[in-house]
N, CA and C atoms as an extended XYZ file, in Angstrom:
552
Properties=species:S:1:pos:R:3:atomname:S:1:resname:S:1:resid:I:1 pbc="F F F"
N        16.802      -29.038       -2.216 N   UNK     1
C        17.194      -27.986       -3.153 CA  UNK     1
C        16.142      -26.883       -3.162 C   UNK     1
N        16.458      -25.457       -3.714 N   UNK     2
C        15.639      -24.605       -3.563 CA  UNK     2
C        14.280      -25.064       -4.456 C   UNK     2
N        14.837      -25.588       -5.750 N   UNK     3
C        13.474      -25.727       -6.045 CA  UNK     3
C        12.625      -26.796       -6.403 C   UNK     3
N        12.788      -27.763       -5.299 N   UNK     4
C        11.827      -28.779       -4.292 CA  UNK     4
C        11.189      -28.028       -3.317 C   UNK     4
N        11.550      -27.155       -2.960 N   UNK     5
C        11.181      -26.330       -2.062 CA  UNK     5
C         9.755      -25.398       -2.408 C   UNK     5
N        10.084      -24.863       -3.897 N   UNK     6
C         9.615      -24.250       -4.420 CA  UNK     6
C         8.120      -24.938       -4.338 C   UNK     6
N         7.885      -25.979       -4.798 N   UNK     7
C         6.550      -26.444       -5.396 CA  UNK     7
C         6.317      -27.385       -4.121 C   UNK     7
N         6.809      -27.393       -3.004 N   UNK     8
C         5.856      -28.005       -1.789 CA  UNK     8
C         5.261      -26.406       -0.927 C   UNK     8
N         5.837      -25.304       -1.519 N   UNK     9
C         5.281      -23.845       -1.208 CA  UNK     9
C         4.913      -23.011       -2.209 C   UNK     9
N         3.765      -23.098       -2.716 N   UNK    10
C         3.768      -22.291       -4.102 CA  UNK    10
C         3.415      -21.060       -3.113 C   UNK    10
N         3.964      -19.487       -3.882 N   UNK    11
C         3.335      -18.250       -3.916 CA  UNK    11
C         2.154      -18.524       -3.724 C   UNK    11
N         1.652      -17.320       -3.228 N   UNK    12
C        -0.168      -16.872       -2.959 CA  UNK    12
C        -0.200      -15.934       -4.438 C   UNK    12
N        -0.810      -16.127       -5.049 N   UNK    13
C        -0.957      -15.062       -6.381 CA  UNK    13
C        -2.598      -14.853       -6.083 C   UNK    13
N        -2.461      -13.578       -6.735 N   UNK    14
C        -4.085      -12.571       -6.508 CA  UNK    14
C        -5.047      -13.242       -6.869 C   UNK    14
N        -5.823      -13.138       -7.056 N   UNK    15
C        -7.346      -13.773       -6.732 CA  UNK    15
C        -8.031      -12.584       -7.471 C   UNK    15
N        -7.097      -11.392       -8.101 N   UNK    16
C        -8.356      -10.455       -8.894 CA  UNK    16
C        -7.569      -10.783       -9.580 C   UNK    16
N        -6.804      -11.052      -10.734 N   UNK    17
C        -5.569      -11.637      -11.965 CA  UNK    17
C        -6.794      -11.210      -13.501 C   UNK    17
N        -8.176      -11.922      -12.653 N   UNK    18
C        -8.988      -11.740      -13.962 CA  UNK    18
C        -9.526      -10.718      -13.504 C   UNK    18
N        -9.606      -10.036      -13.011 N   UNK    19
C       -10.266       -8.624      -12.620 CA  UNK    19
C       -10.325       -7.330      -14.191 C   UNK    19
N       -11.236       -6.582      -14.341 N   UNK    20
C       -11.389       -5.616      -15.317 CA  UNK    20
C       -10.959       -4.287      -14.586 C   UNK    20
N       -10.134       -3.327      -15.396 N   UNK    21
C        -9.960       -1.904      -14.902 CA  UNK    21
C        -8.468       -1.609      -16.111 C   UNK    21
N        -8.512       -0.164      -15.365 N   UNK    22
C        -7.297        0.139      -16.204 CA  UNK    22
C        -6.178       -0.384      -15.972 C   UNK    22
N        -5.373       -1.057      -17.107 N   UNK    23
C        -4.119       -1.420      -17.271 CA  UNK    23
C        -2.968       -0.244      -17.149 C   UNK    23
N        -2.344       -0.402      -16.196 N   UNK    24
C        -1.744        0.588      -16.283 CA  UNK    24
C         0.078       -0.035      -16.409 C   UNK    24
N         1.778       -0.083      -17.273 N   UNK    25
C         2.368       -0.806      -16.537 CA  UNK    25
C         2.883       -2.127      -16.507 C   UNK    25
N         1.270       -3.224      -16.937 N   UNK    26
C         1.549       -4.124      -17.187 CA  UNK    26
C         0.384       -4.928      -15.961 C   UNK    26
N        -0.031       -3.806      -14.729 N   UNK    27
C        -0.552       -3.991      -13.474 CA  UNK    27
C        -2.096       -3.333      -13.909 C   UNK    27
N        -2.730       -4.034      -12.922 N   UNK    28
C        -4.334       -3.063      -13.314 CA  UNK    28
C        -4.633       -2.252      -12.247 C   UNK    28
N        -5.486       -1.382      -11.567 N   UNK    29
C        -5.626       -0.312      -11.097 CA  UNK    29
C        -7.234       -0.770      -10.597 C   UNK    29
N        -6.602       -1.579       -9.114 N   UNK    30
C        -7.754       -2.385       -8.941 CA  UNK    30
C        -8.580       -1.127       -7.679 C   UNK    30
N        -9.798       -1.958       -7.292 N   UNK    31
C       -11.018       -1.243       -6.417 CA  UNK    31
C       -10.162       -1.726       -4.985 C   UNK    31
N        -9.902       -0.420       -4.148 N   UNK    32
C        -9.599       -0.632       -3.014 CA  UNK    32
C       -10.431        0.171       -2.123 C   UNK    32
N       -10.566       -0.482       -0.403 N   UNK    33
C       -11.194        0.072        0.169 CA  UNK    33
C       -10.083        1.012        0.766 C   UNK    33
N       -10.785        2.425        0.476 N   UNK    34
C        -9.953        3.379        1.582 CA  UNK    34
C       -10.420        5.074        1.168 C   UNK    34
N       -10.150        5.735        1.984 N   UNK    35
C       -10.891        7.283        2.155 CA  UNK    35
C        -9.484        8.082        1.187 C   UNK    35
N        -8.441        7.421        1.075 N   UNK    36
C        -7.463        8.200        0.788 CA  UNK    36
C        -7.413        8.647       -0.482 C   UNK    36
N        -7.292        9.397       -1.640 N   UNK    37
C        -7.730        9.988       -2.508 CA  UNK    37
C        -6.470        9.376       -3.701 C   UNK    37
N        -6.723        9.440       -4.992 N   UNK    38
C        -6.503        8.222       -5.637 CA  UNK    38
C        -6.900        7.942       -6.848 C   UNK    38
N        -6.550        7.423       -8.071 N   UNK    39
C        -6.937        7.114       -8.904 CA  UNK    39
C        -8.007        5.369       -8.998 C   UNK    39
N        -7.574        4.828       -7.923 N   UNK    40
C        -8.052        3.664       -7.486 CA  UNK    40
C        -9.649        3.595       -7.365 C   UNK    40
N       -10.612        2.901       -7.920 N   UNK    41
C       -11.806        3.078       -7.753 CA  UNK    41
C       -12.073        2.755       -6.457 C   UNK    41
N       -13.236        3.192       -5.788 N   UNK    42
C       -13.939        2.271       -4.431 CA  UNK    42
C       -14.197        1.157       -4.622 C   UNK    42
N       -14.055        0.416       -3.191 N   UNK    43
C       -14.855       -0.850       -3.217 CA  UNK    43
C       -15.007       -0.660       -1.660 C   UNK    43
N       -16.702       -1.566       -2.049 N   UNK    44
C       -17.312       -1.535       -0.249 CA  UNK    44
C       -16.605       -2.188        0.662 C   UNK    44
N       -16.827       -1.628        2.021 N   UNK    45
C       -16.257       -2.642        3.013 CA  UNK    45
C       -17.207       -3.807        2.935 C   UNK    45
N       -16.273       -4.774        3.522 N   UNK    46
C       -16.656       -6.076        3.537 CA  UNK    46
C       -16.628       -7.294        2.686 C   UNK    46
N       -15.755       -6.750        1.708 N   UNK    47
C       -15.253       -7.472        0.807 CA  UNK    47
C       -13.538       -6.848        0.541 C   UNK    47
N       -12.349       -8.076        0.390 N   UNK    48
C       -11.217       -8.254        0.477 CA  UNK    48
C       -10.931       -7.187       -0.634 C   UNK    48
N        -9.773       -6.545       -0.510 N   UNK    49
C        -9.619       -5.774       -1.597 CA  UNK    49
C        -7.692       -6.784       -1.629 C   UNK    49
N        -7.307       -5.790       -2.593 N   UNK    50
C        -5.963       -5.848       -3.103 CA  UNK    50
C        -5.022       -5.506       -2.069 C   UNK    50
N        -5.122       -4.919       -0.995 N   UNK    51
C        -4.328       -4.539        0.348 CA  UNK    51
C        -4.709       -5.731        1.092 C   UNK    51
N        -5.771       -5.903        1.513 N   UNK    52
C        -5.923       -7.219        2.334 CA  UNK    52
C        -5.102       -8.542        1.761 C   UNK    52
N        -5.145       -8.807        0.770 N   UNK    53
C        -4.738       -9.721        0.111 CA  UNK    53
C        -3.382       -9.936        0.583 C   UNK    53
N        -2.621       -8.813       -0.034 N   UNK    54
C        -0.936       -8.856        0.533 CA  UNK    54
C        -0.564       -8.499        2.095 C   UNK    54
N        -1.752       -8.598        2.587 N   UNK    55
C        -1.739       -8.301        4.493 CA  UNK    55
C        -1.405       -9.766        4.716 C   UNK    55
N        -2.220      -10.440        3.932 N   UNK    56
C        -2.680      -12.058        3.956 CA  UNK    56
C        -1.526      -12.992        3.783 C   UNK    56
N        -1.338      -12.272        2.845 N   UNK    57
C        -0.202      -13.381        1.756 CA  UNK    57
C         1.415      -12.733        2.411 C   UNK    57
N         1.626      -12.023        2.966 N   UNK    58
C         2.812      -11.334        3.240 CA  UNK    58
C         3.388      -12.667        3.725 C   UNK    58
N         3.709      -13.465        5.195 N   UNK    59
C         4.281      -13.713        6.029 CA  UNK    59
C         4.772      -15.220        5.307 C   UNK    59
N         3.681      -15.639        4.029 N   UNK    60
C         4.043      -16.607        3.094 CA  UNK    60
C         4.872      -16.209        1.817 C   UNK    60
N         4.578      -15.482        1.443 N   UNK    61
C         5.208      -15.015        0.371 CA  UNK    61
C         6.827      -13.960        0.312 C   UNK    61
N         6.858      -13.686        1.733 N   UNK    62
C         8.409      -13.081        1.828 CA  UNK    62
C         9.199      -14.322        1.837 C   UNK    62
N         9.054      -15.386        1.926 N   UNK    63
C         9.624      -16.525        2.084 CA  UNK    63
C         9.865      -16.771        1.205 C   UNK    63
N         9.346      -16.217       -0.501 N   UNK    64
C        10.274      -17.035       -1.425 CA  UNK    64
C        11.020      -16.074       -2.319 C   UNK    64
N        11.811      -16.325       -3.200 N   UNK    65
C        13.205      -15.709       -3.931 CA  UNK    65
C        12.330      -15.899       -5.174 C   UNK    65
N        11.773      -16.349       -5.699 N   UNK    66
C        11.132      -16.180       -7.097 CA  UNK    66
C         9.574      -16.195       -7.215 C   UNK    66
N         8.681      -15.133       -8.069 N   UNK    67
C         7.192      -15.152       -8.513 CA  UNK    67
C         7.016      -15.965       -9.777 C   UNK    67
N         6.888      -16.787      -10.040 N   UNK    68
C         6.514      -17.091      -11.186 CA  UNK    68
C         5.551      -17.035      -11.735 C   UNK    68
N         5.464      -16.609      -13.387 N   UNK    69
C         4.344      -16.022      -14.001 CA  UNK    69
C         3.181      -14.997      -13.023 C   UNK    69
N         3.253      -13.979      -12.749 N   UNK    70
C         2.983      -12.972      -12.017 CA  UNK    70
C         1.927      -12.780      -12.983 C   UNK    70
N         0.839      -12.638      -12.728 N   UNK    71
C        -0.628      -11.892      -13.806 CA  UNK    71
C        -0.472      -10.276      -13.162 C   UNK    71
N        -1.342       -9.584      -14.011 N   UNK    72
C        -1.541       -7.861      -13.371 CA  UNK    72
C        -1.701       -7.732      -12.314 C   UNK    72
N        -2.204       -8.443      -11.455 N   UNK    73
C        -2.931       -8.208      -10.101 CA  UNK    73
C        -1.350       -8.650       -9.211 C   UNK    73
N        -0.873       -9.585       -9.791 N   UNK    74
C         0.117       -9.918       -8.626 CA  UNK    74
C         1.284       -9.172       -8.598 C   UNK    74
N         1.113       -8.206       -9.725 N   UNK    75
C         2.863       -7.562       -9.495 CA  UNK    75
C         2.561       -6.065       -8.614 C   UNK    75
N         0.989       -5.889       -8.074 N   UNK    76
C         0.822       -5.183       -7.262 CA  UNK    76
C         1.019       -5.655       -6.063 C   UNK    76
N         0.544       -7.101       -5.740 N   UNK    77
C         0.349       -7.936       -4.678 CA  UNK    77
C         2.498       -7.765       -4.291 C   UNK    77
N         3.330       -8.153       -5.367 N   UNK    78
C         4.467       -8.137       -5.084 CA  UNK    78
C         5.032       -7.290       -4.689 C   UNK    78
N         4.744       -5.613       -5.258 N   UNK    79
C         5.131       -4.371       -4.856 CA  UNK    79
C         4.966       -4.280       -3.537 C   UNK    79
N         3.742       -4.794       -3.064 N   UNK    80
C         2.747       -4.562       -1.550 CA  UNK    80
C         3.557       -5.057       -0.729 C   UNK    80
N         3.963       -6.485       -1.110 N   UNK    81
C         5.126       -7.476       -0.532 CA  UNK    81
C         6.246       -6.970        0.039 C   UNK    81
N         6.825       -6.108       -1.016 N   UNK    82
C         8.345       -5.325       -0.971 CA  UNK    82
C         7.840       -4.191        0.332 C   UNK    82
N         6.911       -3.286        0.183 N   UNK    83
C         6.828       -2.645        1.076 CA  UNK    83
C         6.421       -2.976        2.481 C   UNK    83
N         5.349       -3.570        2.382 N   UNK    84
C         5.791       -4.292        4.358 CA  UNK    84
C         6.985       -4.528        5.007 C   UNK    84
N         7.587       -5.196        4.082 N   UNK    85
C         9.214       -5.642        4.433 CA  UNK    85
C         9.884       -4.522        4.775 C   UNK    85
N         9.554       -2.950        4.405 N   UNK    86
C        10.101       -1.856        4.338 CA  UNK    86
C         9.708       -1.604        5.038 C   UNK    86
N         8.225       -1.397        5.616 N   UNK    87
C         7.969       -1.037        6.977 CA  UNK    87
C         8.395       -1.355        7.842 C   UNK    87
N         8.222       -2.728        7.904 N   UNK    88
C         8.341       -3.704        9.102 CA  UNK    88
C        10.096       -3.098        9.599 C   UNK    88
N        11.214       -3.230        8.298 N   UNK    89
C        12.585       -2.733        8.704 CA  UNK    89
C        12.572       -1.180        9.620 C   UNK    89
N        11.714       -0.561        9.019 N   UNK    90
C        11.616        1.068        9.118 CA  UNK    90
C        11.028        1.100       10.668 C   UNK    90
N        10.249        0.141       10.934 N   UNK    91
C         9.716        0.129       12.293 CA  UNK    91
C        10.243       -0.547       13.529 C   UNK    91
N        11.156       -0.914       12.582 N   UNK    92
C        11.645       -2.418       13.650 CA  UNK    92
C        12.098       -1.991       15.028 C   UNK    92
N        12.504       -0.623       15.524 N   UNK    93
C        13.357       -0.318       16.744 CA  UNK    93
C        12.147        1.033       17.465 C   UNK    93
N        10.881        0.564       16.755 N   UNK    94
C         9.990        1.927       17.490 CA  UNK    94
C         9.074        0.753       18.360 C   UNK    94
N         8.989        1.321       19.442 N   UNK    95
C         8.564       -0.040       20.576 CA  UNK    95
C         6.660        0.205       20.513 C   UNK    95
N         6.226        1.518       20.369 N   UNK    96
C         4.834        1.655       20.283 CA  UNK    96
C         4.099        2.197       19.163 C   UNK    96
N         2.597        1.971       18.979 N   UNK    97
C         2.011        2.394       17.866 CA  UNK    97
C         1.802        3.804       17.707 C   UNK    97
N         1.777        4.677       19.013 N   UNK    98
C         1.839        5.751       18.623 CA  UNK    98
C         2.748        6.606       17.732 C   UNK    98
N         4.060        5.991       18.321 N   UNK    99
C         5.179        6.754       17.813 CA  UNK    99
C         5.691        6.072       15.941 C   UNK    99
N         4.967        5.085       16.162 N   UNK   100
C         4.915        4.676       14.762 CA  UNK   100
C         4.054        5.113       13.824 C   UNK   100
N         3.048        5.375       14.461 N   UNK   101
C         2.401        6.382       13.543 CA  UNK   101
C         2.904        7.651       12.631 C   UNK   101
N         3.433        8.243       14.002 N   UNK   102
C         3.763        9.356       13.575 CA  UNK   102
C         5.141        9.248       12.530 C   UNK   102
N         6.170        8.186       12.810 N   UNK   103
C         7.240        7.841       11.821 CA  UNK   103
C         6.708        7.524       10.401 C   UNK   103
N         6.015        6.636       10.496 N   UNK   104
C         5.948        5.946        8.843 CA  UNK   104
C         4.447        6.973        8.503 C   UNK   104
N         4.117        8.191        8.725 N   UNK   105
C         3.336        8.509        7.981 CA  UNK   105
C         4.515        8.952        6.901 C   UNK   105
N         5.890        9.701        7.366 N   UNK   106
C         6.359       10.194        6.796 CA  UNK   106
C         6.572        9.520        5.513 C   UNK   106
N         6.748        7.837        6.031 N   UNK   107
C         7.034        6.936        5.001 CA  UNK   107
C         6.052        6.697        3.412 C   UNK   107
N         5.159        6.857        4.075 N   UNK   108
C         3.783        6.625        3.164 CA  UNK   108
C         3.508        7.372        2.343 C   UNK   108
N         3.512        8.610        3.360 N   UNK   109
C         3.126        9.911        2.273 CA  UNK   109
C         4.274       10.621        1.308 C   UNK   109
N         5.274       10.024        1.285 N   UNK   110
C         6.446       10.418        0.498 CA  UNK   110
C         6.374        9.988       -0.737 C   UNK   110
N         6.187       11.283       -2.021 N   UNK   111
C         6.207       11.059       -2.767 CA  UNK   111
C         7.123       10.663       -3.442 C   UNK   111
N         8.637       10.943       -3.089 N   UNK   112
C         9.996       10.924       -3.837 CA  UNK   112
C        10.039        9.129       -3.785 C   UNK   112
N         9.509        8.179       -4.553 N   UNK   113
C         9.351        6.660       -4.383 CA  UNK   113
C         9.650        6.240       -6.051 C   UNK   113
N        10.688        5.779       -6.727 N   UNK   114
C        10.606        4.940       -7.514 CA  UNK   114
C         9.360        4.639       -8.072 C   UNK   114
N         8.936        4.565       -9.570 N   UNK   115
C         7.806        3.688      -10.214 CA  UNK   115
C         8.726        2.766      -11.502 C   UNK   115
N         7.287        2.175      -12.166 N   UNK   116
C         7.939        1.618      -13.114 CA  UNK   116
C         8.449        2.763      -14.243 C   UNK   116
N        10.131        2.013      -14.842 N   UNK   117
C        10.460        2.351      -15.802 CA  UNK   117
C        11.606        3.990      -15.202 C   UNK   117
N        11.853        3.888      -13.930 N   UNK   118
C        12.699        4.565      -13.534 CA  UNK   118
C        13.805        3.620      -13.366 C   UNK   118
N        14.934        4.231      -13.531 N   UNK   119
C        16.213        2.787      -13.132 CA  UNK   119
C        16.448        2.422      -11.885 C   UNK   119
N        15.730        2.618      -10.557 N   UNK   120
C        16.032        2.139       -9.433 CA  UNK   120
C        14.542        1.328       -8.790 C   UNK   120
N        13.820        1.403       -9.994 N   UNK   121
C        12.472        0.634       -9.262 CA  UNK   121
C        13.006       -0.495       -9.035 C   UNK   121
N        11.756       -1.017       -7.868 N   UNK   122
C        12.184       -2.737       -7.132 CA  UNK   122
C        12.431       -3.684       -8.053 C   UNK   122
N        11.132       -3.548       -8.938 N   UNK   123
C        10.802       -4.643       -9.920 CA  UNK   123
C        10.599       -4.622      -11.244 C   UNK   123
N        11.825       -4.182      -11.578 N   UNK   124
C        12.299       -3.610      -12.940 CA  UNK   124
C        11.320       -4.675      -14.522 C   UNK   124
N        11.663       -5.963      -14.083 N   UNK   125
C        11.566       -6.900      -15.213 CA  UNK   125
C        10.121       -7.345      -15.212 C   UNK   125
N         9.245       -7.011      -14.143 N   UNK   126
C         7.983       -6.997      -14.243 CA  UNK   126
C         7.367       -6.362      -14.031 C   UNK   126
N         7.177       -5.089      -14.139 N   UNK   127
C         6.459       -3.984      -14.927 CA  UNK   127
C         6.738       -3.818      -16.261 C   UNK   127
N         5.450       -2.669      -16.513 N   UNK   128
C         6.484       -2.425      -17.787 CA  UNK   128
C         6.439       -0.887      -17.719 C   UNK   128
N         7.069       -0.664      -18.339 N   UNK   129
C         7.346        1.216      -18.590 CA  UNK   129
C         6.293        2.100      -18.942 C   UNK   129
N         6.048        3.576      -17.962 N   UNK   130
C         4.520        4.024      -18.219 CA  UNK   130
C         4.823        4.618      -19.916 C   UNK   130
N         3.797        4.481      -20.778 N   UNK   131
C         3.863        4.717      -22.035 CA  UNK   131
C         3.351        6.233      -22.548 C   UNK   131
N         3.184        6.780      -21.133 N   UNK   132
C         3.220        8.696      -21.398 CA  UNK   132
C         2.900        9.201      -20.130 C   UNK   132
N         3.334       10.215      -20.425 N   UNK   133
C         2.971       11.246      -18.662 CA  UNK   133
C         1.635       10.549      -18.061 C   UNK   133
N         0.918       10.168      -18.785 N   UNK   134
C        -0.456       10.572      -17.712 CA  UNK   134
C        -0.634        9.172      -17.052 C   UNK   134
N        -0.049        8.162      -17.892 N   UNK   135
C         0.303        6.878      -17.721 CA  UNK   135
C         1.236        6.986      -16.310 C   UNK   135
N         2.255        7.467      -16.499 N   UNK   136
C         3.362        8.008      -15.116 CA  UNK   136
C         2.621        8.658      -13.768 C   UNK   136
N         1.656        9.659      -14.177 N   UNK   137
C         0.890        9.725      -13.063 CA  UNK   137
C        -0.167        9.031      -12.621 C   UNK   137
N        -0.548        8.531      -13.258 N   UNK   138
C        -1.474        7.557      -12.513 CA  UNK   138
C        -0.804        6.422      -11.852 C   UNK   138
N         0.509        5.977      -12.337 N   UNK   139
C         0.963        4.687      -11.404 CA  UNK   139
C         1.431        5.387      -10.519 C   UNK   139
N         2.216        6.391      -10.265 N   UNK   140
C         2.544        7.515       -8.831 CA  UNK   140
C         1.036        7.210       -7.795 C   UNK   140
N         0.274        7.831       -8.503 N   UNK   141
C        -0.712        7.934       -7.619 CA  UNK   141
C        -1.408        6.757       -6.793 C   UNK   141
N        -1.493        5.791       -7.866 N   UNK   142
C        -2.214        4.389       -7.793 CA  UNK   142
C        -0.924        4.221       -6.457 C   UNK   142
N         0.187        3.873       -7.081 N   UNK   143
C         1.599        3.356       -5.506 CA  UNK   143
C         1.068        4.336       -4.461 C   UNK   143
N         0.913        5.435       -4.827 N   UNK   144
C         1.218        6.127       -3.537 CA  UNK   144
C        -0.143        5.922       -2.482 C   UNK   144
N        -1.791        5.822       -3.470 N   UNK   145
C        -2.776        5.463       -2.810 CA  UNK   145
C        -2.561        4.404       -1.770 C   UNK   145
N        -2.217        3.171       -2.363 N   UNK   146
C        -1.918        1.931       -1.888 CA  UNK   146
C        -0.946        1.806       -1.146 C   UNK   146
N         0.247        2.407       -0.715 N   UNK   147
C         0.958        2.781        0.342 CA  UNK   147
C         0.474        3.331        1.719 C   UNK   147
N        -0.274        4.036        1.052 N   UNK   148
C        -0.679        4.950        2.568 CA  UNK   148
C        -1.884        4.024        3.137 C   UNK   148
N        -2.776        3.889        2.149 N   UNK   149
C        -3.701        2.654        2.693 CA  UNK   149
C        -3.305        1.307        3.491 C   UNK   149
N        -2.562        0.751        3.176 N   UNK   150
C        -1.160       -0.628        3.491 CA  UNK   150
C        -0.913       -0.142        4.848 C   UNK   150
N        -0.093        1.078        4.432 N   UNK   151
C         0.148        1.679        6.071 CA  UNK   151
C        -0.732        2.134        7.335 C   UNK   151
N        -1.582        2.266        6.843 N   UNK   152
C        -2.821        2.464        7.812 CA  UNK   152
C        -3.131        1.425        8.253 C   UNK   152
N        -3.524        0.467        7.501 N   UNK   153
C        -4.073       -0.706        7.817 CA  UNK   153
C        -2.940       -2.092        8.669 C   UNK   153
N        -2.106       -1.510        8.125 N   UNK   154
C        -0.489       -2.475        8.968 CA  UNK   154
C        -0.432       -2.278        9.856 C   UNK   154
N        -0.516       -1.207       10.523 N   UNK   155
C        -0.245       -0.258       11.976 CA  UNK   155
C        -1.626       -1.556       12.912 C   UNK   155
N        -2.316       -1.554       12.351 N   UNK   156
C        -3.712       -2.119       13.268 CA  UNK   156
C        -2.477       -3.672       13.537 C   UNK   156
N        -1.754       -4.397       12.771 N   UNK   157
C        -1.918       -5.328       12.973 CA  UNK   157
C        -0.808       -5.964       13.467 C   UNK   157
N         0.523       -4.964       13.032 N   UNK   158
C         1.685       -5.267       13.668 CA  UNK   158
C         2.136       -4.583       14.918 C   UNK   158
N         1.104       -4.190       15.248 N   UNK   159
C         0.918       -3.840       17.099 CA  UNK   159
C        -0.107       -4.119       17.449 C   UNK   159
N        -0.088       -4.776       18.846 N   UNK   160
C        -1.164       -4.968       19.645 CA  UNK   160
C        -1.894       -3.992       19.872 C   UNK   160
N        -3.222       -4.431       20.639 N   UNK   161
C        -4.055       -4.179       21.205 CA  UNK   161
C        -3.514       -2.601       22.387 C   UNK   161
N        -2.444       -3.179       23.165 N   UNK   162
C        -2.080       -2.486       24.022 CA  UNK   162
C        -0.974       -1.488       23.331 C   UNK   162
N        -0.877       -1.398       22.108 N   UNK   163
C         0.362       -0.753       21.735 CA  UNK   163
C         1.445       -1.680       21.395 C   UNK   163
N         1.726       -2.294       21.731 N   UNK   164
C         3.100       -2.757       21.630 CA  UNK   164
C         3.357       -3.382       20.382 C   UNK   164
N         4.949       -3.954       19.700 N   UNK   165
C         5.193       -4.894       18.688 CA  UNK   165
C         4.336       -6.010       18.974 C   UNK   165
N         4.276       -6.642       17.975 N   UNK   166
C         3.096       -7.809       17.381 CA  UNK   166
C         4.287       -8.259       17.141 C   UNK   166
N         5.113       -9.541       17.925 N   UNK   167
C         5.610      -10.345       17.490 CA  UNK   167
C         6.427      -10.915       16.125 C   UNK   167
N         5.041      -11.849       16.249 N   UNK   168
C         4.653      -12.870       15.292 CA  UNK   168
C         5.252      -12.024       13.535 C   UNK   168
N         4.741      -10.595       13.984 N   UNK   169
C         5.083       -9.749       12.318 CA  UNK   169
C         6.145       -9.336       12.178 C   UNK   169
N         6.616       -8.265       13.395 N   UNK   170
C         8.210       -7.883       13.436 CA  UNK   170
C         9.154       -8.984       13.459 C   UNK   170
N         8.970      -10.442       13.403 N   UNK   171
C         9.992      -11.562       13.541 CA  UNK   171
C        10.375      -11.135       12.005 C   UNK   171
N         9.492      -11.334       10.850 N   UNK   172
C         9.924      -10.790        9.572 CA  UNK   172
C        10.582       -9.868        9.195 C   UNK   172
N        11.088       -8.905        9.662 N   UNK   173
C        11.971       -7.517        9.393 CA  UNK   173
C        13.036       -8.100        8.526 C   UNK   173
N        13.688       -9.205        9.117 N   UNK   174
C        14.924       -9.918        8.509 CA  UNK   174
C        15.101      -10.197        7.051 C   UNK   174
N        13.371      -10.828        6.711 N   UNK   175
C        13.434      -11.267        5.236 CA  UNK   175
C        13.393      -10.458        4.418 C   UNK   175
N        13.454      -10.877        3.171 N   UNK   176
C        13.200       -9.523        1.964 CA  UNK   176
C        12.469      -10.265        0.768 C   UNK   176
N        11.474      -10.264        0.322 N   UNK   177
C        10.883      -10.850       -0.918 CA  UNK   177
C        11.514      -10.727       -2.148 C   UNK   177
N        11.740      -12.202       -2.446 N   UNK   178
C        13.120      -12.086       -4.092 CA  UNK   178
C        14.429      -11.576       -3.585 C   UNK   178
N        14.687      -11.040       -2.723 N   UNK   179
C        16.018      -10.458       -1.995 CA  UNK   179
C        15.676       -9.171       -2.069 C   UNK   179
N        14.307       -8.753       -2.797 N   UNK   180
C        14.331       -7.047       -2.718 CA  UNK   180
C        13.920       -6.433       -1.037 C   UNK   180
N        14.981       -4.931       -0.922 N   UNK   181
C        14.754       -4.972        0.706 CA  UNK   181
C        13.738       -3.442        0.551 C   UNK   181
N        13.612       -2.915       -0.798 N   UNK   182
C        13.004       -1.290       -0.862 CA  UNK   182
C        12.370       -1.185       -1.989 C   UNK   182
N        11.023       -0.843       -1.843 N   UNK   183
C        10.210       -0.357       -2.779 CA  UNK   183
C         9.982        1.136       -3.386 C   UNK   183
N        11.042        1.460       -2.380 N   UNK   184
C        11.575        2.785       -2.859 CA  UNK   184
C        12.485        3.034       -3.944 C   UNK   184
């Protein structure tokens, strides 16, 4: 049954859950590494940020239909989730990294994306609604930081060395985390 299933595979949940920063949402507005500009504080290289995490946890965690009890940190980790899956679909028929580049910047850098508390966001029932404009822009910004970062950093890994599809990652295009297929 699905959920025998469930508890011989638990979710990967975040590892910053107790982390301090702004609440933004219901989600916190964690330290990521990246040059891209952002409400997101720095954090040094060489230590895992909140993108690595769901780089990590992706290929386990599209595999299941329910999060249970999600802390702040993981309903970013889940958003992160939804969007690979979006890449990975969005990329699925471009054979090299170059030309993928140049496709999913479009993807990344697009601001027109669903947040919480719009009626077509992914993950309606776990967020929560921004509680004033400035609240609204900062989760825009925070998604949109963490998108483009995700995407930068995806490109390294779901193509080889030589360019080409990475397998092992594009086999996933198919799945969808919870059944969601757009984080848009």
């Amino acid at each position: 049954t699905e959920a025998s299933k469930e508890s011989f595979m638990p979710v990967y949940k975040s590892q910053f859950n107790e982390s301090k920063g702004k609440l933004v949402c219901k989600t916190i507005v964690l330290p990521v590494k990246t040059s891209v500009k952002g409400p997101a504080p720095s954090m040094p290289e060489g230590k895992e940020d909140i993108v690595d995490e769901a780089i990590k946890a992706y290929r386990c965690n599209v595999l299941h239909t329910t999060f249970p009890k999600p802390g702040p940190a993981d309903l970013t980790m889940c958003y992160l989730t939804i969007y690979i899956g979006e890449v990975l679909r969005f990329l699925k028929n471009t054979a090299s990294k170059v030309e993928a580049r140049k496709k999913v910047t479009q993807l990344s850098h697009d601001n027109n994306f669903t947040i919480p508390g719009e009626d077509e966001f992914c993950l309606p029932g776990f967020f929560g609604k921004p509680d004033s404009k400035a609240a609204k822009d900062i989760i825009r910004q925070y998604f949109r930081q963490i998108r483009e970062e995700l995407t930068i950093r995806l490109l390294e890994i779901i193509y080889t060395k030589s360019g080409k599809q990475n397998k092992w990652w594009f086999q996933f295009y198919k799945r969808s985390f919870m059944g969601i297929d757009k984080a848009t």
